[in-house]
XYZ file of C-alpha atoms in Angstrom:
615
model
C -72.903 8.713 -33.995
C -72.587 11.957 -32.354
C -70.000 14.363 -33.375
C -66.752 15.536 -31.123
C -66.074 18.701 -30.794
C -63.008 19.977 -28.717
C -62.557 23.850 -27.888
C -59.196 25.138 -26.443
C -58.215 27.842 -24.769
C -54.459 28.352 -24.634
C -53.535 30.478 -21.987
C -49.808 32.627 -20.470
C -49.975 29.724 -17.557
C -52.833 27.358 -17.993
C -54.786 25.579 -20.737
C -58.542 24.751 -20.385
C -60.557 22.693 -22.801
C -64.465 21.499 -23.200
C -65.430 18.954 -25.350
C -68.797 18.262 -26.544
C -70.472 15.105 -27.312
C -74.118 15.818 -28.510
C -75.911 17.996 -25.637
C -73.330 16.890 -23.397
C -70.156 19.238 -22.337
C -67.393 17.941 -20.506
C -64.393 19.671 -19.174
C -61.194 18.146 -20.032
C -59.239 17.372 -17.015
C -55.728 16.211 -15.800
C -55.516 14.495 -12.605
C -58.957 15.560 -11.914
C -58.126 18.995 -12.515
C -59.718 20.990 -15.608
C -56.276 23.146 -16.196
C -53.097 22.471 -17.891
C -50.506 24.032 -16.277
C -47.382 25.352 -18.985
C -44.117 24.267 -18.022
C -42.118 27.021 -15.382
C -41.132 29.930 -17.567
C -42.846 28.413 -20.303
C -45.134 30.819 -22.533
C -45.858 28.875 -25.611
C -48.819 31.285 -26.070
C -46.348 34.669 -26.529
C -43.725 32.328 -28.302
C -46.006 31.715 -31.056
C -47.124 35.278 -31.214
C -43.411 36.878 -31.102
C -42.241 34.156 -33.788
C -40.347 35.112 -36.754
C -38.090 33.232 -38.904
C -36.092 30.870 -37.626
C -38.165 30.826 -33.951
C -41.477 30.005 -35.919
C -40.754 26.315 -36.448
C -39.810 25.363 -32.407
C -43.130 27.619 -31.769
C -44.988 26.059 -33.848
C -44.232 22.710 -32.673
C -44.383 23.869 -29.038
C -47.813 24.893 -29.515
C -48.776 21.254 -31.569
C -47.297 19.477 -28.097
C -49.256 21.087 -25.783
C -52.749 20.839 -28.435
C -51.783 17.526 -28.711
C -51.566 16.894 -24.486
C -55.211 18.026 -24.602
C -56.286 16.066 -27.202
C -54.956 12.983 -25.658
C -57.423 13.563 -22.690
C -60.375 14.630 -24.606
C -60.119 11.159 -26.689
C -60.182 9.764 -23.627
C -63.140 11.189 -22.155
C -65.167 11.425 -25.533
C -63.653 9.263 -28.332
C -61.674 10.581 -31.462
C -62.253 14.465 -32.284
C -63.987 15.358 -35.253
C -63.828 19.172 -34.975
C -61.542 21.455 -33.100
C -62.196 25.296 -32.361
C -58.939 27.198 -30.914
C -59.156 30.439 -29.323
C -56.759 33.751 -29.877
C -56.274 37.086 -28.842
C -58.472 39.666 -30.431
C -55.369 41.704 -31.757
C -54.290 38.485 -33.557
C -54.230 38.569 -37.643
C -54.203 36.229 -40.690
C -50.347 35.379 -40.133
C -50.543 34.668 -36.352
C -54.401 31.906 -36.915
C -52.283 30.376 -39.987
C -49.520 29.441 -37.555
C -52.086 27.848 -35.123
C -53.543 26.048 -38.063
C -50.031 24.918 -38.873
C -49.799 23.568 -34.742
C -53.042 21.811 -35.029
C -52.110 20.115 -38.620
C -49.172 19.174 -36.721
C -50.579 17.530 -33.556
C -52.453 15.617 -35.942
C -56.319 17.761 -35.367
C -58.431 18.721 -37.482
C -58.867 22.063 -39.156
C -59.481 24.392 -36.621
C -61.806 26.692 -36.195
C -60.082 30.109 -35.064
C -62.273 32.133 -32.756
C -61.294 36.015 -30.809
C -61.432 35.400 -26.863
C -63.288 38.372 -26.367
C -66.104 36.933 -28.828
C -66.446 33.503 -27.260
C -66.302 35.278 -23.662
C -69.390 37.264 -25.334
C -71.178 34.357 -26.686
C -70.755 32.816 -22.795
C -72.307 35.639 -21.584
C -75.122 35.437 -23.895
C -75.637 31.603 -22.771
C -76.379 33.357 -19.463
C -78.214 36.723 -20.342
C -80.443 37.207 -23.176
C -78.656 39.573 -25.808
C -80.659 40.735 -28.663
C -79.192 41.549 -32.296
C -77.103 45.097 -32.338
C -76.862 44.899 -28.370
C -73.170 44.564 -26.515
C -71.316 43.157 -24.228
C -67.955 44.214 -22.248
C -65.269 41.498 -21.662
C -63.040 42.197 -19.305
C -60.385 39.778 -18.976
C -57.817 40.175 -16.482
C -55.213 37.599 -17.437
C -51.704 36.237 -16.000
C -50.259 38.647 -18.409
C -52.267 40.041 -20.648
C -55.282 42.237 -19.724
C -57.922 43.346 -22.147
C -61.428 45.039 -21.980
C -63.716 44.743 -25.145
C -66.808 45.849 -26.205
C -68.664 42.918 -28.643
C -71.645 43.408 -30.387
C -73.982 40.956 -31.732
C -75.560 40.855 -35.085
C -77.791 39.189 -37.376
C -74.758 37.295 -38.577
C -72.991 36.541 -35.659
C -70.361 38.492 -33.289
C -67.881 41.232 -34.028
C -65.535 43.296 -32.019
C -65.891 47.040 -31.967
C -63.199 48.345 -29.317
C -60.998 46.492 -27.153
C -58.163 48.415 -25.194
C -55.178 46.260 -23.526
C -54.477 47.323 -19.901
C -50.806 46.266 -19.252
C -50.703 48.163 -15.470
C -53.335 45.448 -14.052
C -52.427 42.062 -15.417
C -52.045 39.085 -12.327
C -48.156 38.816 -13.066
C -47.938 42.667 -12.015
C -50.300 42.121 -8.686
C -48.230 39.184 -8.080
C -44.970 40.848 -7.839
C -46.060 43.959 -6.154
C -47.447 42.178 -3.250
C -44.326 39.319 -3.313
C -41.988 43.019 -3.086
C -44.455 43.961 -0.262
C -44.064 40.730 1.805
C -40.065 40.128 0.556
C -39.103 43.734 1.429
C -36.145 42.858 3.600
C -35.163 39.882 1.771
C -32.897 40.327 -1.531
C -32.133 36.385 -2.743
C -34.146 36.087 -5.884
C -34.707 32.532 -5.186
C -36.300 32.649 -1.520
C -38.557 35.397 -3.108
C -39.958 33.162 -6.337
C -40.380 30.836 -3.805
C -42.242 33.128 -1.617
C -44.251 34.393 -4.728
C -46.248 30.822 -4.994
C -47.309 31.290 -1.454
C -48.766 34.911 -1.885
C -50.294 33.851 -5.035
C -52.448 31.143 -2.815
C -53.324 33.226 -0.089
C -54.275 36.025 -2.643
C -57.922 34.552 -2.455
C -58.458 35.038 1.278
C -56.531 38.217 1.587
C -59.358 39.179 -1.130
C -61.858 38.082 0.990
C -61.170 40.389 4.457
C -58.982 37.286 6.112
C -55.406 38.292 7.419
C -53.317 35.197 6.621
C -49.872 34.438 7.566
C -47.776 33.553 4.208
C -44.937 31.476 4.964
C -41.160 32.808 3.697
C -38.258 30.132 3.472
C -35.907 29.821 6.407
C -34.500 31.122 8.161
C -37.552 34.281 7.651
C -40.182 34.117 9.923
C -43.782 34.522 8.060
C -45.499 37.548 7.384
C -49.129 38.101 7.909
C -50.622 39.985 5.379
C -54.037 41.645 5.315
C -56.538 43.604 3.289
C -55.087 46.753 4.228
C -51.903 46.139 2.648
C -53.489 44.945 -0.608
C -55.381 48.099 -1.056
C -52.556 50.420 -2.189
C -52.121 47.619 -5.231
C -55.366 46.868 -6.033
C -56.295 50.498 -5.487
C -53.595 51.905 -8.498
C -55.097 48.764 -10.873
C -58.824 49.340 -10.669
C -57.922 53.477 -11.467
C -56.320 51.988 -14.932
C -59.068 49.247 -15.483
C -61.798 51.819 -14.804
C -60.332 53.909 -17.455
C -59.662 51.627 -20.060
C -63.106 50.665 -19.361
C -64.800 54.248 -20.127
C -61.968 54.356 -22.813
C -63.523 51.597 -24.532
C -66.884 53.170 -24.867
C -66.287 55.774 -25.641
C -64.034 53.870 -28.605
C -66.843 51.555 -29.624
C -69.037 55.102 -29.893
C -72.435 53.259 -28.524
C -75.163 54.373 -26.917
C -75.295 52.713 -22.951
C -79.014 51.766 -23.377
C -77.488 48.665 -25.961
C -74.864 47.778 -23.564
C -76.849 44.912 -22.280
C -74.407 42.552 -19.769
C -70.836 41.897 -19.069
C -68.698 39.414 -18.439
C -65.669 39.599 -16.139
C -62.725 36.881 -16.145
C -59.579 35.974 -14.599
C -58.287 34.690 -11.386
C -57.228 37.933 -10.589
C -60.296 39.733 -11.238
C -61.713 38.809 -7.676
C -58.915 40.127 -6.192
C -58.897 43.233 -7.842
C -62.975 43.753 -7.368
C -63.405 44.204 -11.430
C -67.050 42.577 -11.143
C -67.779 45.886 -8.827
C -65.937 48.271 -11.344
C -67.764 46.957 -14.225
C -70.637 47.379 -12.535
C -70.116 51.179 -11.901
C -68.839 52.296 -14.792
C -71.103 50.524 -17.323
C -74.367 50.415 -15.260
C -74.809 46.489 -15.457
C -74.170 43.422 -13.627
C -72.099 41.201 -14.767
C -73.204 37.772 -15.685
C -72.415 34.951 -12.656
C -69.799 32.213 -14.066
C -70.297 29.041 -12.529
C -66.697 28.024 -13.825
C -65.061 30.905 -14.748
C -61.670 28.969 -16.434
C -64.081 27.220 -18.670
C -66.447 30.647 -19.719
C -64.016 31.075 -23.164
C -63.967 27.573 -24.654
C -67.717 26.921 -23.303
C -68.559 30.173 -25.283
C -66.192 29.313 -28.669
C -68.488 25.592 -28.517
C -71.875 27.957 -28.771
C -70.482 29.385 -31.802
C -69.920 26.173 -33.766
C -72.611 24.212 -31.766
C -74.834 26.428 -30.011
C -76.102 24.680 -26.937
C -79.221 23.480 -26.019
C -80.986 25.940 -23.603
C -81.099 24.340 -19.806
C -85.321 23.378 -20.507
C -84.797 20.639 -22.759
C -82.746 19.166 -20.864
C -84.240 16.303 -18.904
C -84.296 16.693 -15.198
C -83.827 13.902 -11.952
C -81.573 11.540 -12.873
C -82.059 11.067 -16.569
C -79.366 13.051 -17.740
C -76.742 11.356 -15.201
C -77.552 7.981 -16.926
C -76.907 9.110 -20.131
C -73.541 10.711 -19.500
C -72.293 7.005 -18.524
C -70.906 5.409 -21.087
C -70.948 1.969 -21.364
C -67.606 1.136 -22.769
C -67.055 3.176 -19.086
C -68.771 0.485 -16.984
C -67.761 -3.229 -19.147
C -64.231 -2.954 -17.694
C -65.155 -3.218 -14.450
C -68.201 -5.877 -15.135
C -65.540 -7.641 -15.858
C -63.139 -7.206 -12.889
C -66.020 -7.393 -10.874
C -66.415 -11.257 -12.288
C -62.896 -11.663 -11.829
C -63.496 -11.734 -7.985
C -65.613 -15.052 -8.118
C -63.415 -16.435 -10.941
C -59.823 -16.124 -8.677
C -62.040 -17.520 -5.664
C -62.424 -20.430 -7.982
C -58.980 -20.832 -9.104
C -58.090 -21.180 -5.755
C -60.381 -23.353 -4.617
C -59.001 -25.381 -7.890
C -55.697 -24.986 -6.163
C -57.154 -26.217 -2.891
C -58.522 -29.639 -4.523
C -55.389 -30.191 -6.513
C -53.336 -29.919 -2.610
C -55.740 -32.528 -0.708
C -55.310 -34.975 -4.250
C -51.586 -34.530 -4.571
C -50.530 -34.620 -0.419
C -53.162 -36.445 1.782
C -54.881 -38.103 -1.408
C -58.907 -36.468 0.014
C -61.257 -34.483 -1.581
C -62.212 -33.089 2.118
C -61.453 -29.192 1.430
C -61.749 -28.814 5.428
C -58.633 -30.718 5.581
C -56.544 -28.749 3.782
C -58.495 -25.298 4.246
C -55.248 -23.778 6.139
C -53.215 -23.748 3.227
C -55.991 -21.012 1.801
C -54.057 -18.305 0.906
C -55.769 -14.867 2.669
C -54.722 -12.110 0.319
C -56.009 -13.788 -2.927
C -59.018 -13.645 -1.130
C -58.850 -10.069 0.202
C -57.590 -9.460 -3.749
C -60.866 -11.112 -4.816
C -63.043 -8.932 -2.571
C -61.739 -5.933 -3.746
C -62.395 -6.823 -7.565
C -66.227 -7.644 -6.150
C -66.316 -4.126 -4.547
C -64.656 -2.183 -7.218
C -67.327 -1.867 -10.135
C -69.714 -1.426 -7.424
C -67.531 1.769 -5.801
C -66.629 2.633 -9.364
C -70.744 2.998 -10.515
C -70.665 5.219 -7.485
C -68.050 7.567 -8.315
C -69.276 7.526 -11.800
C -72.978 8.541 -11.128
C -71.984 10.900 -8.690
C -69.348 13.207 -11.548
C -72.211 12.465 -14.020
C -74.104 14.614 -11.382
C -71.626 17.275 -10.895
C -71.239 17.481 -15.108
C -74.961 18.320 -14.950
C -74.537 20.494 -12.639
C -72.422 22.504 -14.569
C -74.260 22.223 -17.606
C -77.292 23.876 -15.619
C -75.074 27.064 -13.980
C -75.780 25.622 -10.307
C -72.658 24.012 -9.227
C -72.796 22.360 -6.183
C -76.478 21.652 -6.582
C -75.854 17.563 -6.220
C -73.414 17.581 -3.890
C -75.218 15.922 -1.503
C -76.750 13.338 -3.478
C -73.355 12.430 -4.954
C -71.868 11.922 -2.126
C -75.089 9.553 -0.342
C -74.414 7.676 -3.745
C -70.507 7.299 -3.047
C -71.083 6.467 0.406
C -73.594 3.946 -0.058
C -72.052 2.506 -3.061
C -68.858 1.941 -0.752
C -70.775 0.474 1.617
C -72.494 -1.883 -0.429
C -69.313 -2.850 -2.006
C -67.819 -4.064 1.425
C -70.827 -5.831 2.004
C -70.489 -7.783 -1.388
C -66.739 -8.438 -0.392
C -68.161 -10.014 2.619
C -70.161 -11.765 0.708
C -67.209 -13.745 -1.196
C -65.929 -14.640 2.437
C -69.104 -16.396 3.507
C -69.627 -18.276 0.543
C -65.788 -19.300 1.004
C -66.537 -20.381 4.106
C -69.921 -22.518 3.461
C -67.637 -23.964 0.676
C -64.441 -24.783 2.501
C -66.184 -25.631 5.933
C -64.681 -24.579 9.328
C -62.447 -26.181 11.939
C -61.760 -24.358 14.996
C -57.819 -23.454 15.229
C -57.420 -24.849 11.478
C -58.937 -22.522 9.604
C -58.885 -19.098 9.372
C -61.751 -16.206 9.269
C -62.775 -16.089 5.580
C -64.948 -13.110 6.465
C -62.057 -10.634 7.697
C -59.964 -11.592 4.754
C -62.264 -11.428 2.167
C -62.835 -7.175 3.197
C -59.224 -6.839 4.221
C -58.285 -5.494 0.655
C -61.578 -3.597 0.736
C -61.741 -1.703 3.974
C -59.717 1.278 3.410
C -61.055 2.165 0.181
C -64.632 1.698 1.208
C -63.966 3.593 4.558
C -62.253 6.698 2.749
C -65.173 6.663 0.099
C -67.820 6.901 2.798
C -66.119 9.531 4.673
C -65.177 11.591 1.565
C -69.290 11.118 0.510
C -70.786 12.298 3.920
C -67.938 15.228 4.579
C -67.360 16.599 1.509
C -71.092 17.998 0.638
C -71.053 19.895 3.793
C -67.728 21.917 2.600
C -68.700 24.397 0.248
C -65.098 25.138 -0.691
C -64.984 21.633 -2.328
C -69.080 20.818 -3.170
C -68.477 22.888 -6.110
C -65.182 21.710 -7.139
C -65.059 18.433 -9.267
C -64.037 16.471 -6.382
C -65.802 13.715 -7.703
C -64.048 13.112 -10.653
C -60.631 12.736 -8.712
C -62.290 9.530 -7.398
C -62.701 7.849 -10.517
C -60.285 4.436 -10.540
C -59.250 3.143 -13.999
C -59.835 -0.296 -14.371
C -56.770 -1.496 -16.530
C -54.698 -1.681 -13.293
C -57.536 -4.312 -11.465
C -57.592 -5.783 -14.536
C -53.924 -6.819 -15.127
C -54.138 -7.473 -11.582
C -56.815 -10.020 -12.016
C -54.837 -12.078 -14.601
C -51.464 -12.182 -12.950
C -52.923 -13.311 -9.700
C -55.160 -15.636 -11.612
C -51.742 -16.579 -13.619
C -50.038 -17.543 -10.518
C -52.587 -19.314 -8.492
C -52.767 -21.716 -12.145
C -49.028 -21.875 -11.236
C -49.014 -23.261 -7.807
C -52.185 -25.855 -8.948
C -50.601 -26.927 -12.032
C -54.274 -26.301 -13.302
C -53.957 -24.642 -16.533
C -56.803 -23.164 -18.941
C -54.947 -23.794 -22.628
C -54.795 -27.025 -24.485
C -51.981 -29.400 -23.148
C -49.657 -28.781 -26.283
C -49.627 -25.785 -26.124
C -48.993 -25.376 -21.931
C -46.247 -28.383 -22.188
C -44.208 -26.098 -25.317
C -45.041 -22.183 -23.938
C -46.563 -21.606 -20.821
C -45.106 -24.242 -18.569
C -46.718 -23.838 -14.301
C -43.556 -22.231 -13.598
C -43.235 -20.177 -16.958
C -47.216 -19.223 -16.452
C -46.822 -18.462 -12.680
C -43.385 -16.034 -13.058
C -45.684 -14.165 -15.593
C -48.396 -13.693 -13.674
C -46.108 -12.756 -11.017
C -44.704 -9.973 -13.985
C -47.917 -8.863 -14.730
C -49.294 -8.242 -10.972
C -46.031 -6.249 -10.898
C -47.048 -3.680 -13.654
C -50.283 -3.801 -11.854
C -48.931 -2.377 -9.503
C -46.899 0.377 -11.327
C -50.327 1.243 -12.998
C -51.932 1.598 -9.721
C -49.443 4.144 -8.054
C -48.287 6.739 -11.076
C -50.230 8.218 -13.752
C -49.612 8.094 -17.214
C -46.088 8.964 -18.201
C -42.257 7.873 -18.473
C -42.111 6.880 -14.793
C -44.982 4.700 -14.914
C -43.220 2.926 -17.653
C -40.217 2.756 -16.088
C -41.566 1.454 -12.749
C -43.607 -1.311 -14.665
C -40.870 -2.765 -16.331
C -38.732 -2.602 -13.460
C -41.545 -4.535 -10.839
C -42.405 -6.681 -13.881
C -38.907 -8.098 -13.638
C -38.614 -7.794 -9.970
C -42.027 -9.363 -9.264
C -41.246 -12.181 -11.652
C -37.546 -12.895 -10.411
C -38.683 -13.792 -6.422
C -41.926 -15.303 -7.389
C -42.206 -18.570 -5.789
C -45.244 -20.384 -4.038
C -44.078 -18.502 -0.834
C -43.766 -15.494 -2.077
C -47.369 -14.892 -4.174
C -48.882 -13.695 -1.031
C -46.578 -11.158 -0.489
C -47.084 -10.077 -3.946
C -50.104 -10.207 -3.653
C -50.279 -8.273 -0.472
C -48.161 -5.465 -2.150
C -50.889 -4.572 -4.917
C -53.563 -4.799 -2.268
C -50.949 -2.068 -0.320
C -50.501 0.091 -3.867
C -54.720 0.309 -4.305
C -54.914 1.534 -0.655
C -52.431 4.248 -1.500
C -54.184 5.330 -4.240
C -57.485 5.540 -2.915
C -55.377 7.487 0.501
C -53.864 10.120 -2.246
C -57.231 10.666 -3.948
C -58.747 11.495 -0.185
C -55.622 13.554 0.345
C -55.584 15.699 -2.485
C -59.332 16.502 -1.779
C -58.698 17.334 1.671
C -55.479 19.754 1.194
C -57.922 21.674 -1.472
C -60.286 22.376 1.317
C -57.400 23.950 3.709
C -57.180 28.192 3.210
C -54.014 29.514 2.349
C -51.811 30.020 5.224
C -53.715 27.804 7.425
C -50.655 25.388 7.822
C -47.994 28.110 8.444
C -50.143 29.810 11.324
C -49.558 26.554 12.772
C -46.059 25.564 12.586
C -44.189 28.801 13.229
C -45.349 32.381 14.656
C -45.638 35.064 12.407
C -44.693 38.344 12.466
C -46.530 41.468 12.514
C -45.384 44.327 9.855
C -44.216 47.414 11.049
């Protein structure tokens, strides 16, 4: 069996993580996303580091917390970790790595590995660029609050760090603030200007780029449009101290230029600032091109305990898409796929037990408009969902390869053909279901009702919102190289616990019931069996519209009683009807949160109120 490894990078703001799984590297994400945002004000980076006496303990276990947040995600994309690498500052000693050992002992890792950033930024860098023994490479890192350049050379034996030089003038948190006290100049309420500071930090990008952009203030300000011309006297003052921390550095690590052999630059304030440029002047090479520059460190710290395979071996089409899906992935949703059949069953079951008990036939046609529609729209949607699910699946297993090949973006298209037409085909096999209803049950005109619309009722709006995310989203480049199709990928517990509490309740209403008579007469009753199935759809439900967390908890248990308490043979449909609501919202947020991701700073403000030139 293939051995886990997990690297972390603990940042001032954000947290990014890799795991590794053979030849296979997969970012660790949250919500689709592959950072882990610290709480507001929280630094539990610089709490560690500042810790003495009694602060070391709450550090400490601050620290295990969040290394235990990110382990909870890699075990679920990758299975239990076997070996954990942990990055830290290059100016960090013996005292400051045994207090991260002491974190990860505590979160309940493994022994870590301790690796400098600079060196695993180095060893990224060589992943990219050939770098022969006794050549360098300069890091420049240009974090939320901490900015460093380094020079790292490689050796026979590995990496080691000759000069590094911090530059505290041109950190983000400094070109934050500057230009926040640029576009707040007439305002003095601390609060409107933090507030004000998230918006410049997210039109920062485009203001980068040449665009002017409006950035909204809180009423009753009008917004300010900001442009290039007004970043320049920041940037201008930051790239003076960067470029000479940069000559600094040489001059510290006392090479000769003709081994300086790449560089790396890093930091979402590094594009801003133009570093890539500056690096380029002053040390007479290009820096390296990071697909994914948040995951460049703990990518790198992996080649040092695991050195990756180089992009040749690694087989090309399709092959290495299959691979990367796991089949313990795709068995949860064979089997709410066969759930879709089996509830059609149950309430055909129901059906027969209706014409026995009330009009004492076996004629199904008779009785056919007592079919209830959304357990059939509910048994659709289990038909389409492993079908919609293989989709999504394939097309991140595409997007993973992508990145393990530096050419994000690359599959975009294809991913999104395979979304679309595995959407499609899923509402095709949801029709299905309805037409074999209907050759079962028969048709009356007036009496019965149209098996075919109900049985794609639950199904439509996913299926529509997958087809339009596959054929739109390729042809954005702003999102083709994000991991948009990850965000797409439905757990299968909820449809799951869905499938037995419907299944639960339609046993209810037929007084059909799957255990051995003693056992239903003494426990599970019809009405005991259908109030729980009515419980369970209800936690299906809670499962369906929150993440994992305390609220989720707290809404299951309080829909679980809820659900259960009105449950009657009226009132399944509704319930019914209600989880078939929740999976449409989920699949609408999921389409949502891709779309807002596409939209440039700014864009909505220019709209809704008139901004305001600067004097």
């Amino acid at each position: 069996m293939d051995t886990v490894r997990l690297a972390i990078d603990v940042g001032s703001h954000t947290t990014t993580a890799v795991v590794a799984v053979g030849d296979r590297r997969l970012p660790v994400t949250i919500d689709g996303q592959p950072e882990f945002r610290s709480a507001p004000g929280e630094d539990i980076k610089t709490a560690l580091a500042s810790a003495q006496g009694d602060t070391v303990g709450p550090a400490v276990s601050a620290m295990a917390r969040h290394l235990r947040l990110v382990a909870t995600y890699a075990r679920r994309a990758a299975g239990t970790v076997d070996q954990l690498v942990l990055t830290a500052p290059a100016a960090w000693g013996p005292r400051r790595h045994e207090l991260l050992r002491s974190a990860a002992a505590e979160a309940d890792l493994p022994e870590p590995t301790i690796v400098a950033e600079p060196i695993a930024a180095a060893a990224y860098a060589a992943s990219r660029a050939p770098v022969e023994a006794s050549n360098c490479v300069v890091v420049c890192d240009v974090g939320a609050r901490r900015t460093e350049v380094t020079v790292v050379q490689r050796q026979d034996s590995g990496w080691s760090i000759l000069a590094t030089r911090p530059v505290p003038e041109a950190t983000g948190t400094i070109l934050l603030t500057q230009l926040t006290d640029l576009v707040c100049a007439d305002i003095a309420d601390e609060a409107a200007r933090h507030e004000t500071a998230s918006n410049v930090e997210a039109a920062l990008p485009a203001i980068a780029a040449g665009q002017r952009w409006a950035i909204a203030l809180p009423e009753p300000y009008l917004p300010v449009v900001v442009g290039p011309a007004d970043l320049t006297p920041v940037v201008e003052k930051m790239r003076q101290h960067l470029g000479a921390a940069i000559s600094d550095v040489i001059d510290a690590a006392d090479i000769d230029m003709t081994i300086l052999t790449t560089a790396i630059v890093l930091g979402h304030a590094a594009t801003v600032i133009g570093v890539s440029d500056l690096v380029a002047a002053r040390c007479n090479v290009e820096p390296v091109a990071v697909a994914e520059p948040i995951l460049a460190v703990p990518l790198g710290a992996l080649d040092l305990v695991s050195p990756a395979a180089p992009p040749p071996v690694q087989p090309s089409g399709d092959a290495a898409s299959w691979r990367s899906l796991r089949l313990r992935q795709i068995i949860p949703f064979i089997v709410v796929g066969a759930a879709g059949p089996f509830i059609l069953s149950q309430e055909i079951q129901r059906l027969t037990w209706i014409a026995r008990t009330t009009i004492g036939t076996t004629s199904l046609e008779l009785v056919s408009y007592f079919f209830d529609g959304p357990t059939l729209a509910a048994a659709g949607l289990m038909v389409a969902a492993p079908i919609i699910g293989l989709g999504t699946r394939l097309a991140t297993a595409w997007h993973l390869d992508d990145i393990d090949r530096n050419r994000p973006g690359h599959s975009a298209t294809r991913a999104g053909r395979a979304i679309a037409f595995a959407a499609t085909i899923g509402l095709v096999g949801a029709g299905f279901l309805g037409l074999l209803t209907d050759t079962i049950l028969g048709h009356r005109s007036g009496l019965t009702p149209n098996y075919l619309l109900a049985s794609v009722a639950g199904t439509i709006a996913p299926a529509a919102l997958c087809i339009a995310i596959g054929l739109i989203v390729p042809l954005v480049p702003a999102l083709s190289r994000s991991a948009w199709a990850q965000r797409l990928n439905q757990p299968a517990t909820s449809a799951l616990l869905a499938a037995v509490g419907i299944t639960g309740m339609i046993q209810a209403d037929s007084h059909y019931l799957l255990l051995p008579q003693p056992l239903t007469t003494s426990l599970l009753s019809p009405t005991v069996q259908g109030h729980a199935g009515a419980g369970i759809l209800g936690i299906a439900v809670a499962w369906t519209l929150l993440g994992p967390g305390l609220f989720r908890i707290i809404l299951a248990a309080v829909l679980a009683l809820s659900f259960a308490a009105v449950y009657t043979y009226h009132t399944d449909a509704t319930l019914i009807t209600i989880y078939l609501t929740a999976a449409a919202i989920w699949w609408l947020r999921k389409t949502l949160s891709i779309a807002f991701s596409a939209i440039q700073p700014g864009t909505l403000g220019r709209f809704l109120e008139l901004p305001r030139e600067r004097p």
